[in-house]
Coordinates of C-alpha atoms and ligand atoms in Angstrom, one line a residue:
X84 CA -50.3 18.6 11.4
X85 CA -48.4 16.5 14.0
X86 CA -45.9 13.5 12.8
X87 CA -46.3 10.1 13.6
X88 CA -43.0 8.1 13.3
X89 CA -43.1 4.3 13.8
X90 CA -40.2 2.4 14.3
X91 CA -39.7 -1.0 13.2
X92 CA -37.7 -3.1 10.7
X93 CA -38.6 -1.6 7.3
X94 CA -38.2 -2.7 3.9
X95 CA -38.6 -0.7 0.4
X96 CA -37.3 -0.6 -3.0
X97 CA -35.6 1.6 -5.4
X98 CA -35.9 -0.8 -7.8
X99 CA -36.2 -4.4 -9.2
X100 CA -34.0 -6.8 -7.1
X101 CA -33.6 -9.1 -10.2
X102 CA -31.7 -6.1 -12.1
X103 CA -30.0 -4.6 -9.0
X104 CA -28.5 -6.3 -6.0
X105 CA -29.1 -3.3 -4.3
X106 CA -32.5 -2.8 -4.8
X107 CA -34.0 -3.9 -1.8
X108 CA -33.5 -1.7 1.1
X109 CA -33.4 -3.3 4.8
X110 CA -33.0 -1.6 7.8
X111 CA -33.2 -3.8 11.2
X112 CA -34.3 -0.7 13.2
X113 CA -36.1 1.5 10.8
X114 CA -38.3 4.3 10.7
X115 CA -41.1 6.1 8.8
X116 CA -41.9 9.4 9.4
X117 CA -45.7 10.4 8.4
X118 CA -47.6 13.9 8.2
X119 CA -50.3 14.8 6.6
X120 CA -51.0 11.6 4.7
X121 CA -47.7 11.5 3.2
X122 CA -43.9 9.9 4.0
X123 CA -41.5 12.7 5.2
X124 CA -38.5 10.5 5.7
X125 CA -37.7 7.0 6.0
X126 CA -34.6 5.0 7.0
X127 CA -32.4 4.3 10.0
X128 CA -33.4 5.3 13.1
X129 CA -30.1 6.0 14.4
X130 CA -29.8 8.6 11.0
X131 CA -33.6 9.9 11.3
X132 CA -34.5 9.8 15.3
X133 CA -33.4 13.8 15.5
X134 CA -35.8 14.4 12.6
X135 CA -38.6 13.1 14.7
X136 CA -39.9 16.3 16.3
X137 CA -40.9 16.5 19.8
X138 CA -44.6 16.3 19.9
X139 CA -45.0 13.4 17.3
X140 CA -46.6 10.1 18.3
X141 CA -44.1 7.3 18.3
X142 CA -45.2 4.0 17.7
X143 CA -42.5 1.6 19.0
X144 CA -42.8 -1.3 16.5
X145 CA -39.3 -2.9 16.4
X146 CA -40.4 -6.2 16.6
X147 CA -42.5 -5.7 13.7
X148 CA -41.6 -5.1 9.5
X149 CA -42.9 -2.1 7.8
X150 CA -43.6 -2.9 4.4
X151 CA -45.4 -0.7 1.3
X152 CA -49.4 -1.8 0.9
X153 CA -49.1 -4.2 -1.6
X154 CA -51.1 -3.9 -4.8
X155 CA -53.4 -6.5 -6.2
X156 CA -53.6 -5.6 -9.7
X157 CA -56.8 -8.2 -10.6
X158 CA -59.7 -8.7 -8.4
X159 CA -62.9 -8.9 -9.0
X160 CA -65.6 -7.5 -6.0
X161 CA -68.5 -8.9 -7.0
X162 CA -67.3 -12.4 -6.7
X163 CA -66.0 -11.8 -2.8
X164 CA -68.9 -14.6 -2.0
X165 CA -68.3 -17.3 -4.3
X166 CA -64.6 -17.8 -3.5
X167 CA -63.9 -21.2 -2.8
X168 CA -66.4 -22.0 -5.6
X169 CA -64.6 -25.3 -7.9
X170 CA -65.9 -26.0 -11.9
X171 CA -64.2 -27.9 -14.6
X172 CA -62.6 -24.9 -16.0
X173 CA -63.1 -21.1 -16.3
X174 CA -65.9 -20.9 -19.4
X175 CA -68.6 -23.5 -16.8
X176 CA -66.9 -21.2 -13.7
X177 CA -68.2 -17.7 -15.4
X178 CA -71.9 -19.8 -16.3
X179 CA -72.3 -21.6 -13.0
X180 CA -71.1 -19.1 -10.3
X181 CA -70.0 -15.9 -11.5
X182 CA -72.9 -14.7 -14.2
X183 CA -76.0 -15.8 -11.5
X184 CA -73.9 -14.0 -9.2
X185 CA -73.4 -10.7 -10.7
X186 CA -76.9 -10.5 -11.3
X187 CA -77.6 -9.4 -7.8
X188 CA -75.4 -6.4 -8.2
X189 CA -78.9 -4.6 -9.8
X190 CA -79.4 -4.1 -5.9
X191 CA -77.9 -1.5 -4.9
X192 CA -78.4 -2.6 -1.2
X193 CA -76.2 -5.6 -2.1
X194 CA -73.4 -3.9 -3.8
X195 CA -73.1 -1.4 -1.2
X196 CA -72.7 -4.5 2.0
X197 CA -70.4 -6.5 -0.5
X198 CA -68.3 -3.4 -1.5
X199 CA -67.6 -2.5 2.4
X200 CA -66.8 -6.2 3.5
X201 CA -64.5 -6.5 0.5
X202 CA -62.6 -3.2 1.4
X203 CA -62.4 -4.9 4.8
X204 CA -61.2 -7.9 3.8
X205 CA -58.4 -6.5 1.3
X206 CA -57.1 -4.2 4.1
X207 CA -57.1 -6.4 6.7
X208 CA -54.6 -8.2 3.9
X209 CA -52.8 -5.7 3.7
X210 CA -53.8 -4.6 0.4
X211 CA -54.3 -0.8 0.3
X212 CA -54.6 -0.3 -3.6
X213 CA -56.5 -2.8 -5.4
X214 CA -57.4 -2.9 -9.8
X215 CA -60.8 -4.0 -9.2
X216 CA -63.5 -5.3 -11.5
X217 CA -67.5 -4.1 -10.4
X218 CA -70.4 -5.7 -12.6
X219 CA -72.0 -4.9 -15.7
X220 CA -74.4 -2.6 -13.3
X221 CA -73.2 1.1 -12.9
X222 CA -74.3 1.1 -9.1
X223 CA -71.6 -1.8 -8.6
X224 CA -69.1 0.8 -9.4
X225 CA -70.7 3.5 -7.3
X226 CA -70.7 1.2 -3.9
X227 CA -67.2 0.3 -4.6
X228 CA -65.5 3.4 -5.1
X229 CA -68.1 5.2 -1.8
X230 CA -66.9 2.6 0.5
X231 CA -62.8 3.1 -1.0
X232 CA -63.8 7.0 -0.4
X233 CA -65.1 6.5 3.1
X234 CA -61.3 4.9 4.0
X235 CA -59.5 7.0 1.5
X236 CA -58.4 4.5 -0.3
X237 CA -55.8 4.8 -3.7
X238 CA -58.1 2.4 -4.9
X239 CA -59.0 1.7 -9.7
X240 CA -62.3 0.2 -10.4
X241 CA -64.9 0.5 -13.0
X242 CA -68.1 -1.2 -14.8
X243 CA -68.0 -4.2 -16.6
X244 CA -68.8 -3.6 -20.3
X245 CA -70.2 -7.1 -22.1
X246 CA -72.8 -6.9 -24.7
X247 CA -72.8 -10.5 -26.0
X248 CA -72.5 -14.1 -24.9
X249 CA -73.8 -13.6 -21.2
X250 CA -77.3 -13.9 -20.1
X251 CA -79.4 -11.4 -21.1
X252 CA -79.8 -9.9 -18.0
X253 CA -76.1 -8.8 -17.5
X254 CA -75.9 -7.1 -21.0
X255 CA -75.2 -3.4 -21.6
X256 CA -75.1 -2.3 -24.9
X257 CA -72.2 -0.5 -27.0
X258 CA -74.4 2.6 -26.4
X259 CA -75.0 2.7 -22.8
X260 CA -72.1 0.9 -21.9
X261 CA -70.3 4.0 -23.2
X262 CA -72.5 6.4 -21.5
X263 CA -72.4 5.1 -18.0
X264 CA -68.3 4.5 -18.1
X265 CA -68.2 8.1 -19.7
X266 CA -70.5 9.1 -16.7
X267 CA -68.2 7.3 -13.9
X268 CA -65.2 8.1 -15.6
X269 CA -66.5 11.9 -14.8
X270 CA -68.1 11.0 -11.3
X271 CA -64.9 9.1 -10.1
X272 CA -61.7 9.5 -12.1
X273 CA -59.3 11.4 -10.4
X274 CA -61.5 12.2 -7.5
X275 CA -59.0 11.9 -4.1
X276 CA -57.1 8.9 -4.6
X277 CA -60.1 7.4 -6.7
X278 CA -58.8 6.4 -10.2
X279 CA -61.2 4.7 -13.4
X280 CA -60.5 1.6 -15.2
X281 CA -62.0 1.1 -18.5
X282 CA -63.2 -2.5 -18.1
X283 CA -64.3 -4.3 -21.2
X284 CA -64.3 -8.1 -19.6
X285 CA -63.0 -10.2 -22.0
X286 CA -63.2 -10.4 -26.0
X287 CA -65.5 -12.9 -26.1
X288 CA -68.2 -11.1 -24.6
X289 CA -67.6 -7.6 -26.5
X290 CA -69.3 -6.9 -29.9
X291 CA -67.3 -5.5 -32.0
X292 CA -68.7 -2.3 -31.9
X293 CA -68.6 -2.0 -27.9
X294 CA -64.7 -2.5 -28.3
X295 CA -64.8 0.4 -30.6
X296 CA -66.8 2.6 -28.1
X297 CA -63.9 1.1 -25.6
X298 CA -61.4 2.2 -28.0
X299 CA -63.3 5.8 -28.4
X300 CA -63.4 6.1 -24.4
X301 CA -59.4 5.1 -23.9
X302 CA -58.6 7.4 -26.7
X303 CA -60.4 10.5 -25.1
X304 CA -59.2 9.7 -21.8
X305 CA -55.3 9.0 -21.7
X306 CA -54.4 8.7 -18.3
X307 CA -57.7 6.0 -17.3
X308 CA -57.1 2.7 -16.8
X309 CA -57.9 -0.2 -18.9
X310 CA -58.1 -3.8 -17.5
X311 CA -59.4 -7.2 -19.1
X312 CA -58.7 -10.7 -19.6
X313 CA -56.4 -12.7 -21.9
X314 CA -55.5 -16.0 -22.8
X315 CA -56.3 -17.4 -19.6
X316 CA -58.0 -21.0 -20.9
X317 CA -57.6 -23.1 -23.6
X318 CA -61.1 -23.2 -24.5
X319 CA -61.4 -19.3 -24.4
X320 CA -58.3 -18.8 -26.8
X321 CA -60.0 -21.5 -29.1
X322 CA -63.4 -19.5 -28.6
X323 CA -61.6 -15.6 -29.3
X324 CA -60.1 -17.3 -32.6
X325 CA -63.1 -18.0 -34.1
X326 CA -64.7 -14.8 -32.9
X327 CA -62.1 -12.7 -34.4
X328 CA -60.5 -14.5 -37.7
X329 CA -59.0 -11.8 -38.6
X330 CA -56.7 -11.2 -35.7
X331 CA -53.2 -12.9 -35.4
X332 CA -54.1 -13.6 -31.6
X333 CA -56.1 -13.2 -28.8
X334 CA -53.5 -10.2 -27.7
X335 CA -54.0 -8.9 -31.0
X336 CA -57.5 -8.6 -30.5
X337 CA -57.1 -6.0 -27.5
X338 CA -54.0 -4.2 -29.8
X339 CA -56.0 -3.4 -33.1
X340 CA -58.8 -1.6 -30.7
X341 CA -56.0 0.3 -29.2
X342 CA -56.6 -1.4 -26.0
X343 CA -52.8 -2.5 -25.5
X344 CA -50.7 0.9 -23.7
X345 CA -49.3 2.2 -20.6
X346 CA -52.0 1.3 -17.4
X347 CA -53.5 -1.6 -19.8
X348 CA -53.7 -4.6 -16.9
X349 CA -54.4 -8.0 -18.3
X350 CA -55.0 -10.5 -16.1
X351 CA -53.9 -13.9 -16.7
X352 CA -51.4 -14.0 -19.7
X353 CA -50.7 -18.0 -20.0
X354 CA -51.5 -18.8 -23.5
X355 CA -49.4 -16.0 -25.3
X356 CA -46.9 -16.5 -27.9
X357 CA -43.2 -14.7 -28.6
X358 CA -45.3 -11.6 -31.0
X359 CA -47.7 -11.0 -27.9
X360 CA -45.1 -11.0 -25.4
X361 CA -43.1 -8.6 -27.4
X362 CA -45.8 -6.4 -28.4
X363 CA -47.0 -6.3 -24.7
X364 CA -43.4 -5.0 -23.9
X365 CA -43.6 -3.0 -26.8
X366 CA -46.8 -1.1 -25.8
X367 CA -46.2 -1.1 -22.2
X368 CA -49.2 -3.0 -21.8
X369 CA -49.3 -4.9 -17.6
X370 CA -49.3 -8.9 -17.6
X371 CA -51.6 -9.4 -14.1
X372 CA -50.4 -12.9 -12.8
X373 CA -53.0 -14.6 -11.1
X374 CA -51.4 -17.9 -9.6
X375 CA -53.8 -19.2 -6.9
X376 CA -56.5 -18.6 -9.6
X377 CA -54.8 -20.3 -12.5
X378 CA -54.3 -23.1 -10.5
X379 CA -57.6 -23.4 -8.8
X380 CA -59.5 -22.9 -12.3
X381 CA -56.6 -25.6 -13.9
X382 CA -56.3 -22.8 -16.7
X383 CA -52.4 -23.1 -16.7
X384 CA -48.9 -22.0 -15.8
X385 CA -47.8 -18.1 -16.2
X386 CA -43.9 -18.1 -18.1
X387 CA -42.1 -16.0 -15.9
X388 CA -39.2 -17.2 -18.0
X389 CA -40.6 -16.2 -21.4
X390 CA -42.0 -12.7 -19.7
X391 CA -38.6 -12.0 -18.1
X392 CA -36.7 -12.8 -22.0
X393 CA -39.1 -9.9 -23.4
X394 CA -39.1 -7.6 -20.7
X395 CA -43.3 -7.6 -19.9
X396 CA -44.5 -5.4 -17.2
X397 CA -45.8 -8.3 -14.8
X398 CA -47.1 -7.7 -11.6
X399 CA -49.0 -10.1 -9.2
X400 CA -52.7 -10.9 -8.4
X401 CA -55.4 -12.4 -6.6
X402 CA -58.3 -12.5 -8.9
X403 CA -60.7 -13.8 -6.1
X404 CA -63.3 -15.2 -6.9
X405 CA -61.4 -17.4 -9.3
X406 CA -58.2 -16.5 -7.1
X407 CA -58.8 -18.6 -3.6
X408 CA -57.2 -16.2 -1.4
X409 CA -57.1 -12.6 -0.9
X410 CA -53.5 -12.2 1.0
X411 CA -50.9 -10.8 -1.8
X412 CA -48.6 -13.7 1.1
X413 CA -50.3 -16.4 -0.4
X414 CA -50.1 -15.0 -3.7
X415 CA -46.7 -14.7 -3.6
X416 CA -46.6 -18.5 -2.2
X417 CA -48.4 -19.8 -5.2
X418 CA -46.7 -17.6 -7.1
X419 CA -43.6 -19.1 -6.3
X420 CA -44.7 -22.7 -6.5
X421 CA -45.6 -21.7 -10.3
X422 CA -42.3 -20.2 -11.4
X423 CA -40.6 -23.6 -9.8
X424 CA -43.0 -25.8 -12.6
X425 CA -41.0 -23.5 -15.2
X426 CA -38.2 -23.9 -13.7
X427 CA -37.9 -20.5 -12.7
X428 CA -36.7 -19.2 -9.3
X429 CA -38.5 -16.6 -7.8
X430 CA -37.0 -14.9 -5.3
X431 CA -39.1 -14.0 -2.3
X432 CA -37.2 -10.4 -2.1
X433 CA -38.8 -10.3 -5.8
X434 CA -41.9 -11.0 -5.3
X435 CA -42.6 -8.9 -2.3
X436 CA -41.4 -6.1 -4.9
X437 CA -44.0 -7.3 -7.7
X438 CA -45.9 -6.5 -5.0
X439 CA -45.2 -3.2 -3.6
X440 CA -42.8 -1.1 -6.0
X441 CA -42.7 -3.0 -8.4
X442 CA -46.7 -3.1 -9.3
X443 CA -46.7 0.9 -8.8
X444 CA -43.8 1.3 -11.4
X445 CA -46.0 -0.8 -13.6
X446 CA -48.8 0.8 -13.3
X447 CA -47.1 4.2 -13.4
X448 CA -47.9 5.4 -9.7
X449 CA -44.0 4.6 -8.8
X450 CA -43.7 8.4 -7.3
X451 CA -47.2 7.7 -5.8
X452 CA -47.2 4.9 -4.0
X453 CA -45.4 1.7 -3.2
X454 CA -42.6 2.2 -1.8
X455 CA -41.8 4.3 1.6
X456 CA -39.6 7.0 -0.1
X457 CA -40.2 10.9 1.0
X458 CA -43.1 12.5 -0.4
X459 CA -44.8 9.2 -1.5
X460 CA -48.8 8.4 -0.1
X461 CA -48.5 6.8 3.2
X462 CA -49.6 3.1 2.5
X463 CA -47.9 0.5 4.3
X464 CA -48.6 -2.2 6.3
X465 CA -47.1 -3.8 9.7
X466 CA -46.2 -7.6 9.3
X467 CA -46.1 -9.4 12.7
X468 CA -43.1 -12.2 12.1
X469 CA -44.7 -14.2 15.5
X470 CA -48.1 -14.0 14.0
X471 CA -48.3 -18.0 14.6
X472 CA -46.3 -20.2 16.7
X473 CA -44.6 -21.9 13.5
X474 CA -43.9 -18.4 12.0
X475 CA -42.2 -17.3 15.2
X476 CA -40.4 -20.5 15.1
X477 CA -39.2 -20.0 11.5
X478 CA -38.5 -16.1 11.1
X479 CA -36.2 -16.9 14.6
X480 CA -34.0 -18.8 12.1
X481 CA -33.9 -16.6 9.4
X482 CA -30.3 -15.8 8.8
X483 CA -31.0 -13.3 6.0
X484 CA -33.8 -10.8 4.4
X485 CA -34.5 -13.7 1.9
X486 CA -35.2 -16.3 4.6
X487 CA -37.3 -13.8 6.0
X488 CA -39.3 -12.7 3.5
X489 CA -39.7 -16.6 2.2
X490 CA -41.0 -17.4 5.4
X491 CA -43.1 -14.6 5.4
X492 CA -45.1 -15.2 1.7
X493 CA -45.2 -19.0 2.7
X494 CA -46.5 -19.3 6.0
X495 CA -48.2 -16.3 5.7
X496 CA -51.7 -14.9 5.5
X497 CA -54.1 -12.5 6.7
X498 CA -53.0 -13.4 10.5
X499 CA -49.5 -12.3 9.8
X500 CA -50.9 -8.3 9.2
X501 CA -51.0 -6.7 12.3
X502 CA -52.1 -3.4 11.5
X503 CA -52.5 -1.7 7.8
X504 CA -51.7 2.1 6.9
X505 CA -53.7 4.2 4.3
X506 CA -52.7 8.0 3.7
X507 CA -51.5 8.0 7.3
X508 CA -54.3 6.5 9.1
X509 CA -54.5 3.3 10.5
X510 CA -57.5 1.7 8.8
X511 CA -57.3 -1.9 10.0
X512 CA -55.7 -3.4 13.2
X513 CA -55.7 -7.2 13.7
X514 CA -58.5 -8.3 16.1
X515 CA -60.5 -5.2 15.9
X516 CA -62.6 -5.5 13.0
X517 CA -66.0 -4.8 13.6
X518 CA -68.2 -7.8 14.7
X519 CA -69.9 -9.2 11.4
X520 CA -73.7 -8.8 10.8
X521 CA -75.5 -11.9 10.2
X522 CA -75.8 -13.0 6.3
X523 CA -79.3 -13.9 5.0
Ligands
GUN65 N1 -62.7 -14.2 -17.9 C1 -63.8 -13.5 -18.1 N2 -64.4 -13.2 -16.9 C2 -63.6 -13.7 -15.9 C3 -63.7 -13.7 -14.5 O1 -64.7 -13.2 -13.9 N3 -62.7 -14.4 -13.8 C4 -61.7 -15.0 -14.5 N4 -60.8 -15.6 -13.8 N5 -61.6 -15.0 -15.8 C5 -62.5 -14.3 -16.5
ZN66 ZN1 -60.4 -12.1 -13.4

């Protein structure tokens, strides 16, 4: 196999940059070495430039930062059409847009084109690994991990499981719900850089018995992925307490089904208390902060504060089509912009780690991906700091990494990626993706 080095400014992490001021690492000329699908080296160019052997391709990038793909730990496919989409709160959201939606992910036709303009749209944001919720239908989950496959794509998915409170025509039952996660757990688990995730969709609309078959499915298959909702709305939590009496909390709920442990994503997190929080930490269960959703659907403010104090995995997340962008820039913008309401600063060198390293460590892929460290997949993506006028303008003045980074996640957005990285290839470059078909 030949190298391919590309030389650029370059940021990773060996670590969190709120518990070590030395976490971030910056190098003004940089440079990652690739082969086969993997990082060889990565650092100073002055230090690595002998290493780069004489018949690699050299891609001279220096105006340019090289960053890890960043992971968005809650998204939901299906909904890629209805972003944008405004209701008086999540519980009319789900019955207005989202349920008739999902409905027409029985055809397979449909899941297929939505799958592959999704993958499309998340790479050309820079997002190479993705948690991502399909539909109740088992084809949903098919489409979405045969269009990840075609790009070879790190990519967790699976099939919603709901058995109660939807329309009738989006219900599985604890039964086959069981069998068709059981059969794409075996299909797609583990297969390349495929990975399953168990996806019971919220409490409210799981029996009591399909949470048991969940709990069955997690037990017998320890290194899966579970991911769900929690205490996201005031209504919902009011709703999941009358559902469940016997539960301390809406947390609770997911705990005494064994559905709170290592690679257990819940998106949302607002309306916890202290016992959640700690039991979250406790369990090593993943908070999924979705800002730009919480804010479009009014459902509240994420404690980063509170989080930080117990020492929750959190990382950050879109959750389009609630979530009104897919850039992990804007995220990180809104993200931001939340924290300040708490009074909270979040650092921009922070959250570009939430992003990168720090949502691998959390989701335990650290020596996998997210970060540009030897041996690690070769995910990363090439941020243009001209990509508009006023960016240009700004990053010019940046007299730190900070300022740079804060310019970057608040003027930034799917312009500002110039070209994204999966496993070594170059699977989206800015201005070449490929002329849209006309929608129906
Ligand atoms: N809670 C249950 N389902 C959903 C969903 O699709 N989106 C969001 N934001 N919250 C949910
Ligand atoms: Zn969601």
């Amino acid at each position: 196999m030949t190298q391919s080095a590309y030389r650029a400014k370059l940021l990773t992490f060996t670590g969190d940059p709120a518990q070590s001021a030395d976490a971030a690492v910056y190098h003004e000329d940089g440079v990652v070495i690739v082969e086969d699908g993997h990082v060889v080296a990565s650092g100073a160019w002055t230090e690595l430039a002998n290493c780069v052997e004489d018949d690699a391709s050299v891609h001279d990038l220096r105006d340019k930062l090289i960053v890890p793909g960043f992971i968005d730990t809650h998204i939901h496919y299906p909904q890629t059409d209805i972003i944008a989409s405004p209701a008086a709160g999540l519980l009319p959201w789900l019955e207005t847009w989202t349920y008739p939606t999902e409905r027409g992910f029985e055809d397979q036709a449909l899941a297929e084109d939505t799958a592959r303009f999704f993958v499309d749209e998340l790479l050309a944001n820079g997002t190479t690994t993705a948690l991502v919720y399909c539909t109740v239908h088992k084809q949903s989950a098919d489409a979405l991990f045969s269009a990840s496959e075609a790009k070879n794509l790190r990519m967790i998915a699976g099939k919603v499981l709901m058995d109660r409170h939807c329309p009738e025509f989006l219900r599985d039952t604890p039964q086959t719900g069981y069998d068709d996660s059981a059969a794409l757990i075996g299909r797609w688990h583990n297969r390349g850089r495929l990975m399953y995730a168990l996806t019971p969709r919220f409490a409210p609309t799981s029996t009591e018995a399909q949470l048991e078959a969940c709990q069955a499915l997690a037990k017998a298959h320890p290194d899966i992925f579970i991911q769900s909702h929690v205490a996201e709305n005031r209504d919902e939590v009011k709703w999941v307490r009358k559902l469940f009496p016997r539960q301390r909390s809406y947390v609770d709920v997911y705990d005494h089904y064994g559905l709170l442990r290592r690679r257990a994503v819940y998106g949302h997190c607002i309306w916890l208390d202290d016992e959640d929080r700690r039991r979250m930490a406790q369990t090593g269960a993943v908070a999924a902060h979705c800002p730009t959703s919480n804010l479009f659907l009014g459902s509240g403010l994420f404690d980063f504060e509170k989080a930080s104090e117990a020492a929750m995995r959190v990382t950050l997340a879109t959750d389009v089509g609630g979530g009104t962008s897919f850039s992990m820039l804007q995220t990180m913008n809104e993200a931001h912009k939340v924290a300040r309401m708490g009074g909270h600063h979040l650092t921009a060198t922070r959250m570009f780690w939430l992003a990168t390293a720090g949502a691998a460590e959390a989701l335990d892929l650290g020596e996998t991906i997210g970060t540009l460290a030897p041996k690690s997949e070769a995910d990363f993506v090439v941020l243009d700091l001209q990509a508009t006028p006023l960016l240009a303008r700004r990053t010019a003045r940046a007299r730190s990494l900070e300022e740079l980074l804060f310019a970057l996640a608040v003027l930034g957005d799917d312009r500002t990626v110039y070209e994204t990285y999966a496993a070594g290839e170059c699977v989206h470059r800015r201005g070449e993706r490929a002329a849209l078909p006309a929608v129906l």
